[in-house]
Short mmCIF file of C-alpha atoms in Angstrom, two decimals:
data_model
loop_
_atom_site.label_atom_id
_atom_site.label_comp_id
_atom_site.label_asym_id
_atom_site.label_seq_id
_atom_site.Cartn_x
_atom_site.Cartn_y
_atom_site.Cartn_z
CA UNK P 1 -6.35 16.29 -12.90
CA UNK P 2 -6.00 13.38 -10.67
CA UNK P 3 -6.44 10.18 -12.05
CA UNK P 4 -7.28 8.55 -8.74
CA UNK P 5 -9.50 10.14 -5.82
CA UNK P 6 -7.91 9.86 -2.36
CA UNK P 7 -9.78 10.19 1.06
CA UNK P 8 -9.72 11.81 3.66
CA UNK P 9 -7.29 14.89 2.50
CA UNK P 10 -6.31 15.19 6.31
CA UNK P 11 -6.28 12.95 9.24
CA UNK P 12 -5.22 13.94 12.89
CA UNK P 13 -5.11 11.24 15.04
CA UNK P 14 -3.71 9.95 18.49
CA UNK P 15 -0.83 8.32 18.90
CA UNK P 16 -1.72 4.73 19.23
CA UNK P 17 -4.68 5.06 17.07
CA UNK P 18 -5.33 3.45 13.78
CA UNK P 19 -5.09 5.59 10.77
CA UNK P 20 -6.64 4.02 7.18
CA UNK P 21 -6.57 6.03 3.61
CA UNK P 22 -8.69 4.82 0.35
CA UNK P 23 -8.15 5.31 -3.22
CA UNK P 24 -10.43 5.31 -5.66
CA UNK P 25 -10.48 4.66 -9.32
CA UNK P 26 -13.17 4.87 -12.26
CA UNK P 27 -10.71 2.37 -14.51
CA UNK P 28 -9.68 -0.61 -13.72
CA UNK P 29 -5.42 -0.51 -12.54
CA UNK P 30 -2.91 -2.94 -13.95
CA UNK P 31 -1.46 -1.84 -10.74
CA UNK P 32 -1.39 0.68 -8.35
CA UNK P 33 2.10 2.25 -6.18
CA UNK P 34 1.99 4.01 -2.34
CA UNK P 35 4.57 6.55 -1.28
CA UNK P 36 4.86 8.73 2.04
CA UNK P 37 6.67 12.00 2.03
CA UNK P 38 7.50 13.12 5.36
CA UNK P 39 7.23 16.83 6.05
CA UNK P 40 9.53 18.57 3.77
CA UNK P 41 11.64 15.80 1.93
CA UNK P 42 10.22 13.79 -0.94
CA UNK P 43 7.99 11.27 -1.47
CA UNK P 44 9.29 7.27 -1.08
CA UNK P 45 8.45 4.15 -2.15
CA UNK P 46 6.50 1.78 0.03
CA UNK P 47 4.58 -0.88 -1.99
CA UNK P 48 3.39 -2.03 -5.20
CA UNK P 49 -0.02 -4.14 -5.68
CA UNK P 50 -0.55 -5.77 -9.14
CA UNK P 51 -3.16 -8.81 -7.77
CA UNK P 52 -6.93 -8.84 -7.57
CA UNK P 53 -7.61 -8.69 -3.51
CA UNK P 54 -3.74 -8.25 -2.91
CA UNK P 55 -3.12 -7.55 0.60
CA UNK P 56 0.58 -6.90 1.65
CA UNK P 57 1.79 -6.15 5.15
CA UNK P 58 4.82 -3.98 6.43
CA UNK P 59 4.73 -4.41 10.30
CA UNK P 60 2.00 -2.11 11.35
CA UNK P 61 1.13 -1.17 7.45
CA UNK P 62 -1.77 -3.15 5.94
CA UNK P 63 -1.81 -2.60 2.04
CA UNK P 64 -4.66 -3.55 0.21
CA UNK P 65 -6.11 -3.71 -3.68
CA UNK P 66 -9.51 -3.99 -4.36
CA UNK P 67 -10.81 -7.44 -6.16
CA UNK P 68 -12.15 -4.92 -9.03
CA UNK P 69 -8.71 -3.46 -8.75
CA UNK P 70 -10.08 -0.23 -9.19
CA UNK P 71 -9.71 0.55 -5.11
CA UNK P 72 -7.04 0.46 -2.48
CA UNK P 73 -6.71 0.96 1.07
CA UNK P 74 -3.55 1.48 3.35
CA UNK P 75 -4.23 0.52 7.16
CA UNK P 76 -1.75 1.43 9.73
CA UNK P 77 -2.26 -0.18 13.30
CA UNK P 78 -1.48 2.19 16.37
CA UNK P 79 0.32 4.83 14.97
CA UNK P 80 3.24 6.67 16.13
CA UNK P 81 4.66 10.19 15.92
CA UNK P 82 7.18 8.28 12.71
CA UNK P 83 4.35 7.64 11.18
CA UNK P 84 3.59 11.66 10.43
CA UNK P 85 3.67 12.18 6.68
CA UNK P 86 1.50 12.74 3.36
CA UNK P 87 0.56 8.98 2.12
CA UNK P 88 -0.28 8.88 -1.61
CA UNK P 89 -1.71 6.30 -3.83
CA UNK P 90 -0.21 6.30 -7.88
CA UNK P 91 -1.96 4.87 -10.40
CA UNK P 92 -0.51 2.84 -13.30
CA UNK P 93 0.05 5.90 -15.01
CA UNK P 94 2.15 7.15 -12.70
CA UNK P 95 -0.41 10.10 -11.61
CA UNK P 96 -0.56 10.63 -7.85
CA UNK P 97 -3.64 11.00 -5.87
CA UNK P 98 -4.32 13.75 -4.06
CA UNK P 99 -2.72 12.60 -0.52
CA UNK P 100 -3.45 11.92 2.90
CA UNK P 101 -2.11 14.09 5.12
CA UNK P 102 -1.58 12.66 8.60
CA UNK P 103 -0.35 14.13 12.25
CA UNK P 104 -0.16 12.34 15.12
CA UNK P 105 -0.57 13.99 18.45
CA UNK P 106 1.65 12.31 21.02
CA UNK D 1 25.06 4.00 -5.08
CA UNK D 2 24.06 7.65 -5.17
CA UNK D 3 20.47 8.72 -5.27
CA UNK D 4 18.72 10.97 -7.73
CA UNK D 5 20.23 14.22 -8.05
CA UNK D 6 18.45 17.51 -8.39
CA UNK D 7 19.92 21.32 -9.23
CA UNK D 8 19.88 23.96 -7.88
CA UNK D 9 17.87 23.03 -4.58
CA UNK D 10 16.91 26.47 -4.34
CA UNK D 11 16.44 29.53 -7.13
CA UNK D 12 13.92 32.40 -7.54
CA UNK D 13 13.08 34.25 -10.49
CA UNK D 14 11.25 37.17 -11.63
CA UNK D 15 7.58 37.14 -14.22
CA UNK D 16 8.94 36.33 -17.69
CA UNK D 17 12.14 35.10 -17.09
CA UNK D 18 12.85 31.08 -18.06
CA UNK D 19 14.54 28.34 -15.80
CA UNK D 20 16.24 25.17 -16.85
CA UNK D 21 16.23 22.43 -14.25
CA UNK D 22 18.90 19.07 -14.38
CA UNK D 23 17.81 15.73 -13.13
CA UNK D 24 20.57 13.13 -12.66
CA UNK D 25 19.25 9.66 -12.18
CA UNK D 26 20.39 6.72 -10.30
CA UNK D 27 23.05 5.44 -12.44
CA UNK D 28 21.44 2.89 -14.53
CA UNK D 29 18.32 3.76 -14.74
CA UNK D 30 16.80 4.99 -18.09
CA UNK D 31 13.29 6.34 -17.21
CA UNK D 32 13.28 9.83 -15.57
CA UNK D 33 9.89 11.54 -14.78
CA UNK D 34 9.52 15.33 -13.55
CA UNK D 35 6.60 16.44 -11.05
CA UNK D 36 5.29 19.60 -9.72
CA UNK D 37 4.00 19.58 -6.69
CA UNK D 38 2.41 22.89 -5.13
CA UNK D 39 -0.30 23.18 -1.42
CA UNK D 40 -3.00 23.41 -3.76
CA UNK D 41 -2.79 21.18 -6.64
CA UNK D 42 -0.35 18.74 -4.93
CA UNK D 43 2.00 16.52 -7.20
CA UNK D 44 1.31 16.67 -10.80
CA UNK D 45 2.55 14.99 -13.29
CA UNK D 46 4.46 16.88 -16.24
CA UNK D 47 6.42 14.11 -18.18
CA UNK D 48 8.18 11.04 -18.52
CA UNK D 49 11.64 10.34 -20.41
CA UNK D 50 12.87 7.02 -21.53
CA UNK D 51 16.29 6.53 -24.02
CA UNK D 52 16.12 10.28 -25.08
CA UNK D 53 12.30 9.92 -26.04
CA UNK D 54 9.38 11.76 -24.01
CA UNK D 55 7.33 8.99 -23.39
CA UNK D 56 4.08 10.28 -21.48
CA UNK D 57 2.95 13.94 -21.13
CA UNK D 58 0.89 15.51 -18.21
CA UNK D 59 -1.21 18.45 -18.89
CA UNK D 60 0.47 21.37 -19.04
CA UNK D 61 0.88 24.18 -20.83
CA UNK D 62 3.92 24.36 -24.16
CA UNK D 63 5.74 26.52 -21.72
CA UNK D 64 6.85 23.46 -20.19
CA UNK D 65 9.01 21.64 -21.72
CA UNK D 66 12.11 18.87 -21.25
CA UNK D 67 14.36 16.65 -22.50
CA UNK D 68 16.82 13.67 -21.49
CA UNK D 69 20.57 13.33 -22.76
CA UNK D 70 22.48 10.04 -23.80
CA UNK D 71 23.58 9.59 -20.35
CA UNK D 72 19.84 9.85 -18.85
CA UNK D 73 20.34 12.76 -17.41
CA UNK D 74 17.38 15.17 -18.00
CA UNK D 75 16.53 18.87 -18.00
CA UNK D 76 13.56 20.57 -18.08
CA UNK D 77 12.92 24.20 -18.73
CA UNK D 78 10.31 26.48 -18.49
CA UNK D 79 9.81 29.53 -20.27
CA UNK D 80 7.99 32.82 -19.82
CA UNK D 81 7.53 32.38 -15.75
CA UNK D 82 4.35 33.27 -14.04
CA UNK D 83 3.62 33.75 -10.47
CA UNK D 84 1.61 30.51 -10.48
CA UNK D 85 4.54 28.44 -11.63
CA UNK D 86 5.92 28.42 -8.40
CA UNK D 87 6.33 24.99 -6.45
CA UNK D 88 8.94 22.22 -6.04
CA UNK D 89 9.65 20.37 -8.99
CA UNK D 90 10.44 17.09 -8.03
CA UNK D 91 12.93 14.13 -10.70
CA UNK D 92 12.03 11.04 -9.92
CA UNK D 93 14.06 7.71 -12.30
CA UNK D 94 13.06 4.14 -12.28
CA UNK D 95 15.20 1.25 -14.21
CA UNK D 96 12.39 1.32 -17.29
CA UNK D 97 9.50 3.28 -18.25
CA UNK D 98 6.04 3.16 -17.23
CA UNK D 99 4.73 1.82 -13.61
CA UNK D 100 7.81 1.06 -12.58
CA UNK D 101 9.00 1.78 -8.45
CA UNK D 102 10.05 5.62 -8.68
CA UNK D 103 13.27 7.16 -6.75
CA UNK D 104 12.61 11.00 -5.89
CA UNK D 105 15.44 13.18 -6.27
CA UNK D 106 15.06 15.93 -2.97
CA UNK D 107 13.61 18.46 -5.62
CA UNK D 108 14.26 22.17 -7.23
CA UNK D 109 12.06 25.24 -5.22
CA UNK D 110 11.36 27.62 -7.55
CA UNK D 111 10.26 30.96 -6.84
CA UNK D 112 8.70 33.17 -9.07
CA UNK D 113 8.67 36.71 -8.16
#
């Protein structure tokens, strides 16, 4: 099974609305990985947090890890039809949560 | 540099039957990792190669099984095909084992008729 638990498992939102996923842990992470997999290709790399209350940004992308490290959040800011995708936390294990699926109406 | 290679894209088989799978990494990486991913279950982990050596193991079933070559490249094979084993089985590599940043390859789509 999943060795994270990732909220919400779908997300429909307006374009220019915010969008935010969390991942949840019972262990504490040496480190935890998000990817996005647009709608039939694969997933992709987007960021790696290894520090206690970490917070990375990628323009509108907010990426942040828990001061427990045993949470993470990813934030995007006004969202846009690019943005459509499944969004999935990995633990340091390399086990994939469970995924956010997101679709933006225009 | 070329990306993670995956073949066939596309196959289908029939209950019983056995598939073998080939992974080609980015060239110089060592560490290739297979996934399943399927609507329901979404993308499971089934195992993890580094220098020839299965490093990590997901939970599946002895019907599942792999293997990496000198050059990295990896297979992985399973036997005795049920209905249920259908999904896209997805290569990823990274330059070493363990949490390391993981390149997908586009995936095999198995069928299993």
């Amino acid at each position: 099974g999943q060795q994270v638990m990732q909220i919400p498992q779908y997300q429909h939102v307006q374009e220019g609305e915010d969008f935010t996923t969390y991942c949840n842990s019972s262990t504490t992470l040496s480190n935890i990985q998000w990817y996005k997999q647009r709608p039939g290709g694969h997933p992709v790399f987007l960021i790696q947090l290894v520090k206690s209350g970490e917070v990375k940004k990628q323009k509108r992308l907010t990426f942040q890890f828990g001061e427990a490290k045993k949470n993470s959040s990813l934030h995007i800011t006004a969202t846009q039809t690019t943005d459509v995708g499944t969004y999935f936390c990995v633990d340091n294990d390399m086990r994939f949560g469970a995924g956010t699926r997101l679709t933006v109406k225009p | 540099k070329a990306g993670v290679t995956q073949t066939p894209r596309y196959l289908i088989k029939t209950r019983g039957q056995q598939v073998t799978l080939s992974c080609s990494p980015i060239s110089g990486h060592r560490s290739v990792s297979w996934y399943q991913q399927t609507p329901g279950q979404g993308l499971q982990f089934l195992f993890e190669y580094f220098s020839e050596t299965q490093r990590n193991k997901g939970n599946f079933p002895g019907r599942f099984s792999g293997r990496q070559f000198s050059n990295s490249r990896s297979e992985m094979n399973v036997s005795t095909l049920e209905l249920g084993d259908s999904a896209l089985y997805l290569c990823a590599s990274s330059f070493v084992a363990g949490a390391n940043v993981l390149t997908f390859g586009a995936g095999s789509r198995l069928t299993v008729l």
